[in-house]
Amino acid sequence: MSDSKSKPDLRLLGLGALLGLVAAGVGLLNRPLSTLTLPDGALARVNDVIISRDSYVRTLARTKNVSDRDAIDLDMDLLDRLIDDELLVQRGITLGMAQSDLVVRQAVIDSLIASITAEADAASPSDEELTEYLHQNADRFSYTARIWLDVWQTDSESIAQNFIQRLRNDEDVVADGDIQSMADFPAELIPTEMAADYVGPSIVAATANMPTGSSAVFARRGRWLAVRLRSKELSAVTDLSLIRNRVLISYRRNLAQASLTQYVNQLRQRADVTVSTP
């Protein structure tokens, strides 16, 4: 008598076990995110990366102008998007895009720098601190107070350009019928406000930023001016109230640069960097 009925078919048992594992796996995949074991403050886990509620709220505020207080119900579409984004980021890193793609590399660098300097960008120093910074960096806040210009005028741009070229070549120049000196312009250092009365504020502002001894051509009221900066005198602003916002911006920029330099130096100390010397 055959005993086939009394012994279970091992192949059927194996198949049943396999189907059971598949079913269990499908169940896990279809399991709602809310039932997964996650740390406090986390909304999802993508491989080993946690998507926090803070990240979700920031994205919610940025994309839909909704605050955390208003976000009573979880926006699953938005959470799915964050999950998709994280999957793409992880895949891009796996493919080496952070090392090979210049756009991606620059985005990573910019984002990291922004996070490093965020505290400095939000710094709110006192007026005493800003005043001290102003005094320690007076040269950064200096301005041209007085200026000495040589000015010639003509109706022809080409004549003005040729005249300037001769000045730059250190040739002897003499005013003639085609180009004439602005005789009433004072031949000495004068306040920039006074100089502006002769040639206009835009020309004064431009020449004030030129190196001493340099020259340029400017158009003014239908004529062409050949202008040489003979000398200038700088002055520093010491009253914080006059340039407080400018000093604050410089203070924050200086603090951010110091933070970034310190951070990069720490990275260098921990890294193994080898440089080929020529």
CSV table of C-alpha atoms in Angstrom, one decimal:
chain,number,residue,atom,x,y,z
A,1,MET,CA,0.0,0.0,0.0
A,2,SER,CA,1.3,3.4,-1.0
A,3,ASP,CA,2.1,5.9,1.8
A,4,SER,CA,1.9,9.0,-0.5
A,5,LYS,CA,-1.3,10.2,1.3
A,6,SER,CA,0.4,10.2,4.7
A,7,LYS,CA,3.5,12.2,3.7
A,8,PRO,CA,3.1,16.0,2.9
A,9,ASP,CA,4.5,17.1,-0.5
A,10,LEU,CA,7.6,19.1,0.4
A,11,ARG,CA,7.4,21.1,-2.8
A,12,LEU,CA,3.9,22.3,-1.9
A,13,LEU,CA,5.1,23.3,1.5
A,14,GLY,CA,8.0,25.3,0.0
A,15,LEU,CA,5.7,27.0,-2.4
A,16,GLY,CA,3.3,27.8,0.3
A,17,ALA,CA,6.0,29.3,2.4
A,18,LEU,CA,7.3,31.4,-0.5
A,19,LEU,CA,3.8,32.7,-1.2
A,20,GLY,CA,3.5,33.5,2.4
A,21,LEU,CA,6.7,35.6,2.4
A,22,VAL,CA,5.6,37.4,-0.8
A,23,ALA,CA,2.2,38.2,0.8
A,24,ALA,CA,4.0,39.5,3.9
A,25,GLY,CA,6.2,41.6,1.8
A,26,VAL,CA,3.3,43.1,-0.2
A,27,GLY,CA,1.6,43.8,3.1
A,28,LEU,CA,4.6,45.7,4.4
A,29,LEU,CA,4.9,47.7,1.1
A,30,ASN,CA,1.2,48.6,1.3
A,31,ARG,CA,1.3,49.4,5.0
A,32,PRO,CA,0.4,53.0,5.8
A,33,LEU,CA,3.3,55.3,6.7
A,34,SER,CA,1.6,56.1,10.0
A,35,THR,CA,2.0,52.6,11.2
A,36,LEU,CA,5.7,52.4,10.7
A,37,THR,CA,8.1,52.7,13.7
A,38,LEU,CA,9.7,56.1,13.4
A,39,PRO,CA,11.5,58.4,15.8
A,40,ASP,CA,9.7,61.4,17.3
A,41,GLY,CA,9.3,64.3,14.9
A,42,ALA,CA,9.7,62.0,11.8
A,43,LEU,CA,7.1,61.6,9.1
A,44,ALA,CA,8.9,59.0,6.9
A,45,ARG,CA,12.1,57.1,6.5
A,46,VAL,CA,13.6,56.6,3.1
A,47,ASN,CA,16.3,53.9,3.4
A,48,ASP,CA,18.4,55.4,6.2
A,49,VAL,CA,17.3,59.0,5.8
A,50,ILE,CA,14.6,60.5,8.0
A,51,ILE,CA,12.1,63.0,6.6
A,52,SER,CA,11.3,65.2,9.6
A,53,ARG,CA,8.2,67.2,10.3
A,54,ASP,CA,10.3,70.3,10.3
A,55,SER,CA,11.4,69.6,6.7
A,56,TYR,CA,7.7,68.9,5.7
A,57,VAL,CA,6.5,72.1,7.4
A,58,ARG,CA,9.2,74.2,5.6
A,59,THR,CA,8.2,72.8,2.3
A,60,LEU,CA,4.5,73.3,3.0
A,61,ALA,CA,5.1,76.9,3.9
A,62,ARG,CA,7.3,77.5,0.8
A,63,THR,CA,5.0,75.8,-1.7
A,64,LYS,CA,1.5,76.4,-0.3
A,65,ASN,CA,2.0,79.3,2.1
A,66,VAL,CA,0.6,77.2,4.9
A,67,SER,CA,2.0,77.4,8.4
A,68,ASP,CA,2.4,74.5,10.8
A,69,ARG,CA,-0.5,75.7,12.8
A,70,ASP,CA,-2.7,75.6,9.8
A,71,ALA,CA,-1.5,72.1,8.7
A,72,ILE,CA,-4.0,70.1,10.7
A,73,ASP,CA,-4.2,67.2,8.2
A,74,LEU,CA,-1.1,65.6,6.7
A,75,ASP,CA,-0.8,66.4,3.0
A,76,MET,CA,0.1,63.0,1.7
A,77,ASP,CA,0.7,64.3,-1.8
A,78,LEU,CA,3.4,66.6,-0.4
A,79,LEU,CA,4.9,63.9,1.7
A,80,ASP,CA,5.0,61.6,-1.3
A,81,ARG,CA,6.8,64.3,-3.2
A,82,LEU,CA,9.4,64.7,-0.4
A,83,ILE,CA,9.9,60.9,-0.5
A,84,ASP,CA,10.3,61.0,-4.3
A,85,ASP,CA,12.8,63.8,-4.0
A,86,GLU,CA,14.8,62.0,-1.4
A,87,LEU,CA,14.9,58.8,-3.6
A,88,LEU,CA,16.1,60.9,-6.5
A,89,VAL,CA,18.8,62.6,-4.4
A,90,GLN,CA,20.0,59.2,-3.1
A,91,ARG,CA,20.0,57.8,-6.6
A,92,GLY,CA,22.0,60.8,-7.9
A,93,ILE,CA,24.5,60.4,-5.1
A,94,THR,CA,24.8,56.7,-5.9
A,95,LEU,CA,25.5,57.6,-9.6
A,96,GLY,CA,28.2,59.9,-8.5
A,97,MET,CA,26.5,63.1,-9.6
A,98,ALA,CA,27.7,65.0,-6.6
A,99,GLN,CA,31.2,64.4,-7.7
A,100,SER,CA,30.9,64.7,-11.5
A,101,ASP,CA,28.0,67.1,-12.3
A,102,LEU,CA,29.2,70.7,-11.9
A,103,VAL,CA,25.7,72.1,-11.4
A,104,VAL,CA,24.9,69.6,-8.7
A,105,ARG,CA,28.3,70.2,-7.0
A,106,GLN,CA,27.7,73.9,-7.0
A,107,ALA,CA,24.2,73.5,-5.6
A,108,VAL,CA,25.6,71.4,-2.8
A,109,ILE,CA,28.4,73.9,-2.1
A,110,ASP,CA,25.9,76.9,-2.1
A,111,SER,CA,23.5,75.1,0.2
A,112,LEU,CA,26.3,74.1,2.6
A,113,ILE,CA,27.7,77.6,2.7
A,114,ALA,CA,24.2,79.0,3.3
A,115,SER,CA,23.8,76.7,6.3
A,116,ILE,CA,27.2,77.6,7.7
A,117,THR,CA,26.7,81.3,7.4
A,118,ALA,CA,23.0,81.4,8.3
A,119,GLU,CA,23.7,82.5,11.9
A,120,ALA,CA,26.0,85.3,10.8
A,121,ASP,CA,23.5,86.5,8.2
A,122,ALA,CA,20.9,86.9,11.0
A,123,ALA,CA,23.3,88.5,13.5
A,124,SER,CA,21.9,91.5,15.3
A,125,PRO,CA,24.9,93.4,16.9
A,126,SER,CA,24.4,96.3,19.2
A,127,ASP,CA,25.2,99.9,18.2
A,128,GLU,CA,28.2,99.7,20.4
A,129,GLU,CA,29.5,96.6,18.5
A,130,LEU,CA,28.8,98.3,15.1
A,131,THR,CA,30.5,101.5,16.2
A,132,GLU,CA,33.6,99.5,17.2
A,133,TYR,CA,33.5,97.6,13.9
A,134,LEU,CA,33.2,100.9,12.1
A,135,HIS,CA,36.3,102.4,13.8
A,136,GLN,CA,38.3,99.2,13.3
A,137,ASN,CA,37.5,99.2,9.6
A,138,ALA,CA,37.4,102.9,8.8
A,139,ASP,CA,39.1,102.4,5.4
A,140,ARG,CA,36.1,100.3,4.3
A,141,PHE,CA,33.8,103.2,4.8
A,142,SER,CA,35.9,106.0,3.4
A,143,TYR,CA,34.7,108.2,0.6
A,144,THR,CA,36.2,110.8,-1.8
A,145,ALA,CA,35.6,114.1,-0.1
A,146,ARG,CA,37.7,116.4,-2.4
A,147,ILE,CA,38.8,116.0,-6.0
A,148,TRP,CA,41.1,117.7,-8.5
A,149,LEU,CA,40.2,117.3,-12.2
A,150,ASP,CA,41.6,118.5,-15.5
A,151,VAL,CA,38.7,118.9,-17.9
A,152,TRP,CA,38.6,119.5,-21.6
A,153,GLN,CA,35.5,119.7,-23.8
A,154,THR,CA,34.7,119.2,-27.5
A,155,ASP,CA,31.8,118.5,-29.8
A,156,SER,CA,33.4,115.4,-31.3
A,157,GLU,CA,33.7,112.1,-29.5
A,158,SER,CA,36.6,111.0,-31.7
A,159,ILE,CA,38.6,114.1,-30.9
A,160,ALA,CA,38.0,113.5,-27.2
A,161,GLN,CA,39.1,109.9,-27.5
A,162,ASN,CA,42.2,110.8,-29.4
A,163,PHE,CA,43.0,113.5,-26.8
A,164,ILE,CA,42.6,111.0,-24.0
A,165,GLN,CA,44.8,108.5,-25.8
A,166,ARG,CA,47.6,111.1,-26.0
A,167,LEU,CA,47.2,111.7,-22.3
A,168,ARG,CA,47.6,108.0,-21.6
A,169,ASN,CA,50.7,107.9,-23.7
A,170,ASP,CA,52.2,110.7,-21.6
A,171,GLU,CA,52.3,113.0,-24.6
A,172,ASP,CA,52.3,116.7,-24.3
A,173,VAL,CA,48.7,117.9,-24.9
A,174,VAL,CA,47.7,121.4,-25.8
A,175,ALA,CA,44.1,122.6,-26.2
A,176,ASP,CA,43.3,123.9,-29.6
A,177,GLY,CA,40.3,124.9,-31.7
A,178,ASP,CA,38.9,121.4,-31.7
A,179,ILE,CA,39.1,120.8,-27.9
A,180,GLN,CA,39.3,123.4,-25.2
A,181,SER,CA,40.1,123.4,-21.5
A,182,MET,CA,37.2,124.1,-19.1
A,183,ALA,CA,38.9,127.2,-17.9
A,184,ASP,CA,36.6,128.0,-15.0
A,185,PHE,CA,37.1,124.6,-13.4
A,186,PRO,CA,39.2,125.3,-10.2
A,187,ALA,CA,42.8,124.0,-10.6
A,188,GLU,CA,42.9,122.6,-7.0
A,189,LEU,CA,41.3,120.1,-4.7
A,190,ILE,CA,37.7,121.0,-4.3
A,191,PRO,CA,34.7,119.3,-2.6
A,192,THR,CA,33.0,116.7,-4.8
A,193,GLU,CA,29.7,118.7,-4.4
A,194,MET,CA,31.4,121.7,-5.9
A,195,ALA,CA,32.9,119.7,-8.7
A,196,ALA,CA,29.5,118.3,-9.5
A,197,ASP,CA,28.3,121.8,-10.2
A,198,TYR,CA,30.7,121.9,-13.2
A,199,VAL,CA,30.6,118.5,-14.7
A,200,GLY,CA,27.6,116.8,-13.0
A,201,PRO,CA,27.3,114.3,-10.2
A,202,SER,CA,27.6,111.2,-12.4
A,203,ILE,CA,30.9,112.2,-13.8
A,204,VAL,CA,32.2,113.1,-10.4
A,205,ALA,CA,31.1,109.8,-9.0
A,206,ALA,CA,32.8,107.9,-11.9
A,207,THR,CA,36.1,109.8,-11.6
A,208,ALA,CA,36.2,109.5,-7.8
A,209,ASN,CA,36.5,105.7,-8.3
A,210,MET,CA,39.3,106.0,-10.8
A,211,PRO,CA,43.0,105.7,-9.9
A,212,THR,CA,44.8,108.9,-9.6
A,213,GLY,CA,46.3,110.0,-12.9
A,214,SER,CA,43.8,108.1,-15.0
A,215,SER,CA,41.5,109.6,-17.6
A,216,ALA,CA,38.2,108.9,-19.4
A,217,VAL,CA,35.7,110.4,-21.8
A,218,PHE,CA,32.2,111.3,-20.8
A,219,ALA,CA,29.2,112.6,-22.6
A,220,ARG,CA,27.4,115.7,-21.1
A,221,ARG,CA,24.7,117.9,-22.5
A,222,GLY,CA,25.5,117.2,-26.2
A,223,ARG,CA,29.3,117.6,-25.7
A,224,TRP,CA,32.2,115.3,-24.9
A,225,LEU,CA,34.4,115.9,-21.9
A,226,ALA,CA,37.9,114.5,-21.6
A,227,VAL,CA,38.6,114.2,-17.9
A,228,ARG,CA,41.8,113.4,-16.0
A,229,LEU,CA,41.9,112.8,-12.3
A,230,ARG,CA,44.9,114.7,-11.0
A,231,SER,CA,44.3,114.0,-7.2
A,232,LYS,CA,41.7,113.1,-4.6
A,233,GLU,CA,41.4,113.2,-0.9
A,234,LEU,CA,39.6,110.6,1.1
A,235,SER,CA,37.6,111.0,4.3
A,236,ALA,CA,36.1,108.4,6.7
A,237,VAL,CA,32.6,108.3,8.1
A,238,THR,CA,32.7,108.1,11.9
A,239,ASP,CA,29.0,108.7,12.6
A,240,LEU,CA,27.3,105.3,12.7
A,241,SER,CA,23.8,106.7,12.3
A,242,LEU,CA,24.7,107.9,8.8
A,243,ILE,CA,25.6,104.5,7.4
A,244,ARG,CA,24.3,102.0,9.9
A,245,ASN,CA,22.7,99.7,7.4
A,246,ARG,CA,25.9,99.6,5.3
A,247,VAL,CA,28.0,98.9,8.4
A,248,LEU,CA,25.6,96.1,9.5
A,249,ILE,CA,25.8,94.4,6.0
A,250,SER,CA,29.6,94.6,6.2
A,251,TYR,CA,29.6,93.3,9.7
A,252,ARG,CA,27.5,90.3,8.8
A,253,ARG,CA,29.5,89.6,5.7
A,254,ASN,CA,32.7,89.7,7.7
A,255,LEU,CA,31.3,87.4,10.3
A,256,ALA,CA,30.0,84.9,7.7
A,257,GLN,CA,33.4,84.8,6.0
A,258,ALA,CA,35.1,84.1,9.4
A,259,SER,CA,32.6,81.3,10.1
A,260,LEU,CA,33.1,79.8,6.6
A,261,THR,CA,36.9,80.0,6.9
A,262,GLN,CA,36.9,78.3,10.3
A,263,TYR,CA,34.6,75.5,9.1
A,264,VAL,CA,36.8,74.9,6.0
A,265,ASN,CA,39.9,74.9,8.1
A,266,GLN,CA,38.4,72.2,10.4
A,267,LEU,CA,37.5,70.1,7.3
A,268,ARG,CA,41.1,70.4,6.1
A,269,GLN,CA,42.5,69.3,9.5
A,270,ARG,CA,40.3,66.1,9.4
A,271,ALA,CA,40.9,65.4,5.7
A,272,ASP,CA,43.7,63.6,3.9
A,273,VAL,CA,44.7,66.1,1.2
A,274,THR,CA,47.6,65.5,-1.1
A,275,VAL,CA,48.8,68.2,-3.5
A,276,SER,CA,51.1,67.7,-6.4
A,277,THR,CA,53.8,70.4,-6.3
A,278,PRO,CA,55.3,71.5,-9.7
